[in-house]
CSV table of C-alpha atoms in Angstrom, one decimal:
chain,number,residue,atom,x,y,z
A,1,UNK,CA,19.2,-19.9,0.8
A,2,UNK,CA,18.3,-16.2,1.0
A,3,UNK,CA,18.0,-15.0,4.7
A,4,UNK,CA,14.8,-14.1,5.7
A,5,UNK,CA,14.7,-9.9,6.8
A,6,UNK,CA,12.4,-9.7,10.1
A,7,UNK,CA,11.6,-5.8,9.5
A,8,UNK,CA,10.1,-6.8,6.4
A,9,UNK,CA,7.2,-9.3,7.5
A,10,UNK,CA,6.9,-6.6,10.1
A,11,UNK,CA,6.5,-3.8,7.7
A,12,UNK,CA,3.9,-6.0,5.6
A,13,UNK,CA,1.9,-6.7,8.7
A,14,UNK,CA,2.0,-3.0,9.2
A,15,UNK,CA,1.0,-2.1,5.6
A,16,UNK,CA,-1.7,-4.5,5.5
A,17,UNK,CA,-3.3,-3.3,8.9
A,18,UNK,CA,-3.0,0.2,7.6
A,19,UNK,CA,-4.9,-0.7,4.7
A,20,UNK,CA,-7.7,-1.9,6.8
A,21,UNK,CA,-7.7,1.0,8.9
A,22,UNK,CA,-7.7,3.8,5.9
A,23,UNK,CA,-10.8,2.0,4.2
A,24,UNK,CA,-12.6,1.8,7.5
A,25,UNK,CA,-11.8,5.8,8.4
A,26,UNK,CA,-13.8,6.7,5.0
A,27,UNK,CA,-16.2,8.7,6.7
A,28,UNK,CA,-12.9,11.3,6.8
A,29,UNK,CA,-13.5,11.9,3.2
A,30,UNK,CA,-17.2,12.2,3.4
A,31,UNK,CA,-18.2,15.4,5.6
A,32,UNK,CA,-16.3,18.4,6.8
A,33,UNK,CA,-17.8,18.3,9.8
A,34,UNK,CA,-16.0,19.3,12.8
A,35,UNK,CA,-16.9,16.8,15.3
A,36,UNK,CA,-14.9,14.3,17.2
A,37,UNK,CA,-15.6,10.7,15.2
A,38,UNK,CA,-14.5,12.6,12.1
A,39,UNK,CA,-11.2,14.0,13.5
A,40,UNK,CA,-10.8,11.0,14.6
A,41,UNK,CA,-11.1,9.3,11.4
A,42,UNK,CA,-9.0,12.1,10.0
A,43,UNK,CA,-6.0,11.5,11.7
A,44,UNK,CA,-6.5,7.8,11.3
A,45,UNK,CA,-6.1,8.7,7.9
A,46,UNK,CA,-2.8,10.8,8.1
A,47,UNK,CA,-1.0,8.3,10.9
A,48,UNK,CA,-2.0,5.0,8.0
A,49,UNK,CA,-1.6,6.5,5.1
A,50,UNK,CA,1.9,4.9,4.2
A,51,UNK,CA,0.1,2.3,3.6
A,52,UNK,CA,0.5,0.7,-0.2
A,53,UNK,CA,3.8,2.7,-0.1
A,54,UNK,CA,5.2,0.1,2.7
A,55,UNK,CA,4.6,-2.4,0.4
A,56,UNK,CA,6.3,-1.1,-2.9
A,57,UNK,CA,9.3,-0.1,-0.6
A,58,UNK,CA,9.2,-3.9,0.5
A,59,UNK,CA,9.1,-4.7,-3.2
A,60,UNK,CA,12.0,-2.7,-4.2
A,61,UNK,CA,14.0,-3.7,-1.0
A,62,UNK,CA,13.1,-7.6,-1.8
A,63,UNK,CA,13.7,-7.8,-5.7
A,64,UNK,CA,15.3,-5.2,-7.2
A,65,UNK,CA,18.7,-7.6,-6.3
A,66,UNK,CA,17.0,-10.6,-7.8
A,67,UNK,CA,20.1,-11.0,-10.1
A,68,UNK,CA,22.1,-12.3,-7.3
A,69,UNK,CA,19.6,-15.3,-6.9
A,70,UNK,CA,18.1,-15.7,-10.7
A,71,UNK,CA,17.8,-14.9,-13.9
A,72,UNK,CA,15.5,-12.3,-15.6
A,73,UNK,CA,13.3,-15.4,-17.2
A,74,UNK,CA,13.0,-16.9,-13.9
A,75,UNK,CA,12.1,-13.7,-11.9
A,76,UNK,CA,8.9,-13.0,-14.3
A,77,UNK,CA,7.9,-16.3,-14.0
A,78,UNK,CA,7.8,-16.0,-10.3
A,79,UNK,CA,6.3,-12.8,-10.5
A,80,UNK,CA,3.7,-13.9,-12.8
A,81,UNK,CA,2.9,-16.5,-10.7
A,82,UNK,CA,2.9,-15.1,-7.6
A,83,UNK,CA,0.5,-11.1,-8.5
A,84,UNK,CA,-0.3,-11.4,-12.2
A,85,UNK,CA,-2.4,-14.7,-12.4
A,86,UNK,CA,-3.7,-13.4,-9.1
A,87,UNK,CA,-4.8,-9.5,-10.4
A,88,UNK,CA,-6.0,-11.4,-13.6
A,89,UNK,CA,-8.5,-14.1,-11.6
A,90,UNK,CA,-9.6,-11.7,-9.0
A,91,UNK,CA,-10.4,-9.0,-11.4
A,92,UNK,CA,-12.7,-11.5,-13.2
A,93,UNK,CA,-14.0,-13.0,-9.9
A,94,UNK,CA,-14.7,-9.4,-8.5
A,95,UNK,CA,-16.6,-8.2,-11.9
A,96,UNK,CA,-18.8,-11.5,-11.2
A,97,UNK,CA,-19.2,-10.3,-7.6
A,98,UNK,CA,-20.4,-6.8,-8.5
A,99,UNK,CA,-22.9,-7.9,-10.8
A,100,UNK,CA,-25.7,-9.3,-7.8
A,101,UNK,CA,-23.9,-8.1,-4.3
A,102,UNK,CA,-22.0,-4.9,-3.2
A,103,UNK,CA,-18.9,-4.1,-0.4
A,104,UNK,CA,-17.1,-1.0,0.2
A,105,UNK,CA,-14.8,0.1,-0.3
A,106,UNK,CA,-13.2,-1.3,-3.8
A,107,UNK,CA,-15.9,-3.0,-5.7
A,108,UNK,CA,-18.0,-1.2,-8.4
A,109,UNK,CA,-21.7,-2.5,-9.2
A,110,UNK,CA,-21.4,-3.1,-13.4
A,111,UNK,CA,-24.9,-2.7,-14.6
A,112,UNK,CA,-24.2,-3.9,-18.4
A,113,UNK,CA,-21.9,-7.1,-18.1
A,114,UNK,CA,-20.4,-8.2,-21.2
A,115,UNK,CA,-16.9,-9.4,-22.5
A,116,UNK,CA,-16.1,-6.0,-23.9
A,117,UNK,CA,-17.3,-4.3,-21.0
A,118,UNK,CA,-14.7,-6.3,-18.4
A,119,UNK,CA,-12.0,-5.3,-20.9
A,120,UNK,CA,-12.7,-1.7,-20.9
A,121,UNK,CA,-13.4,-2.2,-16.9
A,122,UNK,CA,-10.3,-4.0,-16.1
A,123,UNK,CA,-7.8,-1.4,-18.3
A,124,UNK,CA,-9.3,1.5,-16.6
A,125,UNK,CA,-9.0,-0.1,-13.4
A,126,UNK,CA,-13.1,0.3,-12.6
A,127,UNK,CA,-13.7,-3.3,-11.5
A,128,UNK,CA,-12.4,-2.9,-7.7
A,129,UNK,CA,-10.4,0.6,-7.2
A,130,UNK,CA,-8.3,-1.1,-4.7
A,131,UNK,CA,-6.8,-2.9,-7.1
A,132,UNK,CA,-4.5,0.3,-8.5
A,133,UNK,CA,-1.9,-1.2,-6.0
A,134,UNK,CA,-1.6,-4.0,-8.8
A,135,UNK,CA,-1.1,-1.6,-11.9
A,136,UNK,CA,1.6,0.2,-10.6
A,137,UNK,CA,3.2,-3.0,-8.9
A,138,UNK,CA,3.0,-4.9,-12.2
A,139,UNK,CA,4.5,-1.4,-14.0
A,140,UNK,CA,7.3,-1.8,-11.1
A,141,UNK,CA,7.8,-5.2,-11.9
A,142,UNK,CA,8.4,-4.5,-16.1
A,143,UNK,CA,11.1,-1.8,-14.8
A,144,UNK,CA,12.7,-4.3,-12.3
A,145,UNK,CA,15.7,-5.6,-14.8
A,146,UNK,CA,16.6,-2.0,-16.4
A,147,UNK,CA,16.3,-0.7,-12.6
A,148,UNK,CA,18.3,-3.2,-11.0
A,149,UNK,CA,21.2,-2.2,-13.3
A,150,UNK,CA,21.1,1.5,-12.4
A,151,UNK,CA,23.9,2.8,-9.5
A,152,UNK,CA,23.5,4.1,-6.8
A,153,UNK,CA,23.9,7.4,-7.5
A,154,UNK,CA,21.1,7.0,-10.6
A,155,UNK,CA,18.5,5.5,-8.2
A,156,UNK,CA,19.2,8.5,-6.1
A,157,UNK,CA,18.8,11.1,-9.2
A,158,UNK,CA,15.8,9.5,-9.7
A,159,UNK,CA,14.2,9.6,-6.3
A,160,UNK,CA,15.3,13.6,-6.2
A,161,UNK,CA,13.5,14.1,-9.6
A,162,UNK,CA,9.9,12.0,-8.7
A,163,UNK,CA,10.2,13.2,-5.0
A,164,UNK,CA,10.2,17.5,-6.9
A,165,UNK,CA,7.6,16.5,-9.3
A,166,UNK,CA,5.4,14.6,-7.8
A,167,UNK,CA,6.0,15.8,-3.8
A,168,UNK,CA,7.5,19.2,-3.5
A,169,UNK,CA,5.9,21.2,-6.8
A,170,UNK,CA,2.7,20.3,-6.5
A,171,UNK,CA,2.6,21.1,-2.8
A,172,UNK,CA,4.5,24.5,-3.1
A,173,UNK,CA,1.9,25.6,-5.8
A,174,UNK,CA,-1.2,24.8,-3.6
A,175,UNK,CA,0.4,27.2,-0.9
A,176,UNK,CA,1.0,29.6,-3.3
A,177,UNK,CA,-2.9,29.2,-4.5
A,178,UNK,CA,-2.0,28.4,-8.2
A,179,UNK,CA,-4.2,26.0,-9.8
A,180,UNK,CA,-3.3,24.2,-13.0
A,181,UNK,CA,-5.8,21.7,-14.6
A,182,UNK,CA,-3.5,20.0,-16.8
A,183,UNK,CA,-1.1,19.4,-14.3
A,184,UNK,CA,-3.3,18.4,-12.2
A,185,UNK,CA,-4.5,15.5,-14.9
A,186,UNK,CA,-0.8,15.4,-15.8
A,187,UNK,CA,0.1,14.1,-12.1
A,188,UNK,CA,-3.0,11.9,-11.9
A,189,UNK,CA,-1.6,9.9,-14.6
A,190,UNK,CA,2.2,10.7,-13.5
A,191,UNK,CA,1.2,9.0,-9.7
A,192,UNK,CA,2.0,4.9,-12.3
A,193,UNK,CA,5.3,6.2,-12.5
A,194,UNK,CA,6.2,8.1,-9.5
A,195,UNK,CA,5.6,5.4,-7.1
A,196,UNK,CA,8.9,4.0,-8.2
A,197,UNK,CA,10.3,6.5,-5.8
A,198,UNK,CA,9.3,4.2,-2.9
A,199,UNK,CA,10.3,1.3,-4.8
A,200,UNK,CA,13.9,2.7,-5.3
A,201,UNK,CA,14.2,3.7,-1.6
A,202,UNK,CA,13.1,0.6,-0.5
A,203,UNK,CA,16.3,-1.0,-1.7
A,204,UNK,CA,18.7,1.7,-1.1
A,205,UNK,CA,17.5,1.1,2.6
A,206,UNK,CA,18.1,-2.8,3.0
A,207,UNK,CA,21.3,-2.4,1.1
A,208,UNK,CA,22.3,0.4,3.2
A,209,UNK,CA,23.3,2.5,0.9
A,210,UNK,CA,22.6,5.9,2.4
A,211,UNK,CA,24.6,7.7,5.0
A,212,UNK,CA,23.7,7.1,8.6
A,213,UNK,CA,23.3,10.7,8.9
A,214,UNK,CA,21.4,11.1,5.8
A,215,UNK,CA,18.8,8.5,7.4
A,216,UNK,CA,18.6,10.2,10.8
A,217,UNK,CA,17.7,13.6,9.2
A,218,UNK,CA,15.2,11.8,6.9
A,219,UNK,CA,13.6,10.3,10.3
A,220,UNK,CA,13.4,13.8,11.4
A,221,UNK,CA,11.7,15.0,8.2
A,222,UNK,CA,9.3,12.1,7.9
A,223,UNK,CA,8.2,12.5,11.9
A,224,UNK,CA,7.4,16.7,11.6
A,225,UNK,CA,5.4,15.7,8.7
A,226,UNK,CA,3.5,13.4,10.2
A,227,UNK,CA,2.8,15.5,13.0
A,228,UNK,CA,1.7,18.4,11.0
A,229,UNK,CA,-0.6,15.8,9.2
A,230,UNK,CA,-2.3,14.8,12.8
A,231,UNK,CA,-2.6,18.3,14.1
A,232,UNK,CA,-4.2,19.7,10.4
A,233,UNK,CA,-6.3,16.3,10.9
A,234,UNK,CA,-7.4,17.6,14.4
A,235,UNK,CA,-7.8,21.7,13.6
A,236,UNK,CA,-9.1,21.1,10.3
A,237,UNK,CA,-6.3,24.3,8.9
A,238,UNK,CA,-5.6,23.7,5.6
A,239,UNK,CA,-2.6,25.7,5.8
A,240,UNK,CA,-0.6,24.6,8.2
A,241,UNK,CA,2.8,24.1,6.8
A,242,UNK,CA,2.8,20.1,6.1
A,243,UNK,CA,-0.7,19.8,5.6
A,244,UNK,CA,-0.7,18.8,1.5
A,245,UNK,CA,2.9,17.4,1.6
A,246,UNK,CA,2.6,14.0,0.1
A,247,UNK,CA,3.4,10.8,2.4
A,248,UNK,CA,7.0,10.1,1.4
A,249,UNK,CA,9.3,11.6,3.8
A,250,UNK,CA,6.5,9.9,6.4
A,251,UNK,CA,6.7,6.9,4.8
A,252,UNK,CA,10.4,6.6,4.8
A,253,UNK,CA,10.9,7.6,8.3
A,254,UNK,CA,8.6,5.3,9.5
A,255,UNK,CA,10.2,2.3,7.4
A,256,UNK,CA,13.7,3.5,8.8
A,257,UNK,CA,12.1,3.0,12.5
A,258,UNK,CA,11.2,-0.1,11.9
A,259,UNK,CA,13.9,-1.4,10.2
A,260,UNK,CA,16.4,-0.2,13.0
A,261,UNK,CA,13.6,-1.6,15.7
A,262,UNK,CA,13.5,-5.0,14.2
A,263,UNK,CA,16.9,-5.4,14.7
A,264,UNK,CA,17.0,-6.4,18.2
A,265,UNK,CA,14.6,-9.0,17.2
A,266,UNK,CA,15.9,-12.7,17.7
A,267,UNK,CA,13.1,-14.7,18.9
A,268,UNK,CA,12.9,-17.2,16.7
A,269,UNK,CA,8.7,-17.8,17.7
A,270,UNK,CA,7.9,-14.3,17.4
A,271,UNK,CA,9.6,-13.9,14.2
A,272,UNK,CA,8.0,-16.8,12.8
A,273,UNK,CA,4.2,-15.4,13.9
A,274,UNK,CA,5.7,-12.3,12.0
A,275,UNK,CA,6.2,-14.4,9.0
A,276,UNK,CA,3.2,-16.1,9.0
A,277,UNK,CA,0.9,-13.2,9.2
A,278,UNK,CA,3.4,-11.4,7.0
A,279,UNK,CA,2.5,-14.2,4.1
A,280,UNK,CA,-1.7,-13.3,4.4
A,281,UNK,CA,-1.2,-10.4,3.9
A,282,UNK,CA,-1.6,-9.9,0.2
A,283,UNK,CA,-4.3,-12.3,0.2
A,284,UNK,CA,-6.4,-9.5,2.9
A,285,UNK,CA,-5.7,-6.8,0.4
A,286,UNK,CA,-7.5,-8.8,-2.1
A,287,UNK,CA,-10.8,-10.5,0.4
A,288,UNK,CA,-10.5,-7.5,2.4
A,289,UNK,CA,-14.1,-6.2,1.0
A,290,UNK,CA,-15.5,-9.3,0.9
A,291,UNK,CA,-14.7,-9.4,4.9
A,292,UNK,CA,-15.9,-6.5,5.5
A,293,UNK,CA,-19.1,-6.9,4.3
A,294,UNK,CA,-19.6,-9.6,6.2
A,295,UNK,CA,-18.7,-7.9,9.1
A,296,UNK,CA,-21.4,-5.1,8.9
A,297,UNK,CA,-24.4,-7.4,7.6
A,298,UNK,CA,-23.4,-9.2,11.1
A,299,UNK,CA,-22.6,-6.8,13.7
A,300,UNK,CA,-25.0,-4.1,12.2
A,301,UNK,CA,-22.9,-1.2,12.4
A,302,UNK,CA,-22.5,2.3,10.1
A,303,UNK,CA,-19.2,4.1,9.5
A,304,UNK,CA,-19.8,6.5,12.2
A,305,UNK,CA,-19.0,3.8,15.4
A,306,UNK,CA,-16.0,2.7,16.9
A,307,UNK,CA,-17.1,-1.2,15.9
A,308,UNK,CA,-17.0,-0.1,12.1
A,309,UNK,CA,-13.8,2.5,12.6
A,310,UNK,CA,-11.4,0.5,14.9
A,311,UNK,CA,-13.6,-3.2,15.6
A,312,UNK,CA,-13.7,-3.9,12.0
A,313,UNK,CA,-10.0,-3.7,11.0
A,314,UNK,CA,-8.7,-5.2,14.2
A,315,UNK,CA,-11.3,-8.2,13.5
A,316,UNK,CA,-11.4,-9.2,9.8
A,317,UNK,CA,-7.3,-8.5,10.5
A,318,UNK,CA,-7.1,-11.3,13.1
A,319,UNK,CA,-9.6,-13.6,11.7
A,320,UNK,CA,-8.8,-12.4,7.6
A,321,UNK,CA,-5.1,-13.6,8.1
A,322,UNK,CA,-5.9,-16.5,10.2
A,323,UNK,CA,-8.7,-17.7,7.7
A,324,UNK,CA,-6.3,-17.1,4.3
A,325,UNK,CA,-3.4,-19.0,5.9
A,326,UNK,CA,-5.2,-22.1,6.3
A,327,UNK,CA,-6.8,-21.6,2.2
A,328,UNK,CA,-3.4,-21.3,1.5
A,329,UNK,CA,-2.6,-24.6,2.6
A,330,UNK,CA,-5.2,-26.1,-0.3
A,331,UNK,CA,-3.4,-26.0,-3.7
A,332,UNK,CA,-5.9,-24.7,-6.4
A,333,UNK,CA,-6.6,-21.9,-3.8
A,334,UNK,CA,-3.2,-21.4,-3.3
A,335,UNK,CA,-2.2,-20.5,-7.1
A,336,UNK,CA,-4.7,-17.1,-6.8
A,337,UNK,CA,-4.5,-16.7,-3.2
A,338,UNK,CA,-1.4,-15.1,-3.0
């Protein structure tokens, strides 16, 4: 029986309550105004914006070794099973939703309903946005069995290559004041297939195959780049030096951190409260929404108070997980309630 890894329920727990927090800090996005509930919501969004990427590195860590337990017939039916059938329900569930009621962020209202209209919808991902997490995951999943083959040194090739493109160019050309339309589009599209950076790390990580020194220094980067992030977040300078730089060297560090925290870890109770939550936690990406439109037709709040910023997420977290581990326990709901 495969050994259960503590850091990752952590890290999904993490991701998960990340999520909630960057969809309830939108007001960041919405004004440039310099007050303090934006920066606040500002450098919410900096601090939890490794976010999704927590759980592709999870991914990556988790199955890109599936050989050693299964076979390649066997791994996509479990995968199937366990996002697919869910994506393909919810998407159909959430069109239906959208139709009379409304929640934010994610869903979008469809004002001409029709079978050829889901299609269309569903294929240009424009049924709920959030849902992007799914078509790169399910893209990560079709490149599992050709990437589990690759060495180490590949996967590392790789990681350089999505990391320049993706990371390093695009930034290094916004500080130089160069705009390019087409690459601009170019990366929109190129973000499917660059996200297999954090999928790749992932693994390398919980197989340990990069030099203790080589993970300290990536620490190091991942924490000045954070802090850059907060401080931009709190001056509002566009150009200080790491404002731009993608999440990735953040993202990393922070998973190091917790992988080397969780270590120490060997209470059995805790570790199972960690596994439990860890389990809802793909269920509250999907309801999340739903919650939280409950949650301001009850407590009457707007985006612009510390109930909606900070109340919300820490509530529909608690209750959210609580509430989807006991559906879970009920069959029918359990086969799309992931």
């Amino acid at each position: 029986m495969r050994r259960r890894l503590v850091y990752v329920d952590v890290i999904n727990c993490m991701a998960i309550f990340f999520v909630l927090m960057l969809h309830s800090s939108q007001l960041a996005h919405a004004t440039t105004a310099n007050i303090p509930v934006v920066k606040e919501t500002r450098i919410i969004q900096s601090l939890c914006i490794p976010a999704v990427y927590l759980f592709f590195m999870n991914s990556g860590a988790t199955i890109l070794n599936y050989r050693e337990r299964y076979s390649t017939v066997e791994f996509f039916k479990h995968r199937i099973l366990r996002v697919l059938v869910p994506f393909l329900v919810w998407s159909v569930l959430y069109y239906l939703y959208d139709l009379k009621w409304k929640a934010y962020p994610g869903p979008i209202p469809q004002s001409d309903p029709s079978v050829s209209h889901f299609l269309q919808a569903f294929f240009s991902n424009h049924i709920n946005n959030t849902f992007w997490f799914f078509y790169v995951i399910v893209g990560l999943y079709v490149a599992t069995p050709v990437l589990s083959l690759l060495s180490k040194k590949i996967m590392i090739i790789i990681v350089g290559v999505l990391f320049f493109i993706n990371d390093l160019l695009p930034y290094f050309l916004n500080l130089a004041g160069l705009s390019v339309p087409s690459f601009s589009i170019f990366l929109g599209w190129f973000q499917y297939v660059a996200d297999a950076e954090y999928f790749l790390m992932g693994y390398l990580i919980k197989e340990e195959l990069l030099d203790k020194r080589i993970e300290y220094i990536l620490i190091i980067l991942g924490g000045i780049t954070c802090f850059g992030s907060v401080i931009s977040a709190w001056t509002f300078d566009r150009y200080i030096i790491f404002t731009g730089l993608s999440p990735f060297l953040y993202s990393i560090s922070l998973y190091l951190i917790i992988k080397k925290s969780c270590e120490n870890i060997s209470n059995r109770k805790l570790q199972k409260v960690f596994s439990l939550f860890s389990g809802g936690s793909l269920g509250l990406y999907i309801l999340h929404p739903i919650f939280y439109s409950w949650y301001i037709s009850i407590m009457h709040v707007n985006w612009m108070r510390q109930l909606y910023i900070i109340g919300m997420p820490v509530v529909v977290y608690i209750l959210g997980v609580l509430l989807i581990i006991m559906l879970k326990k009920i069959k029918p709901i359990r086969v799309i309630l992931p």
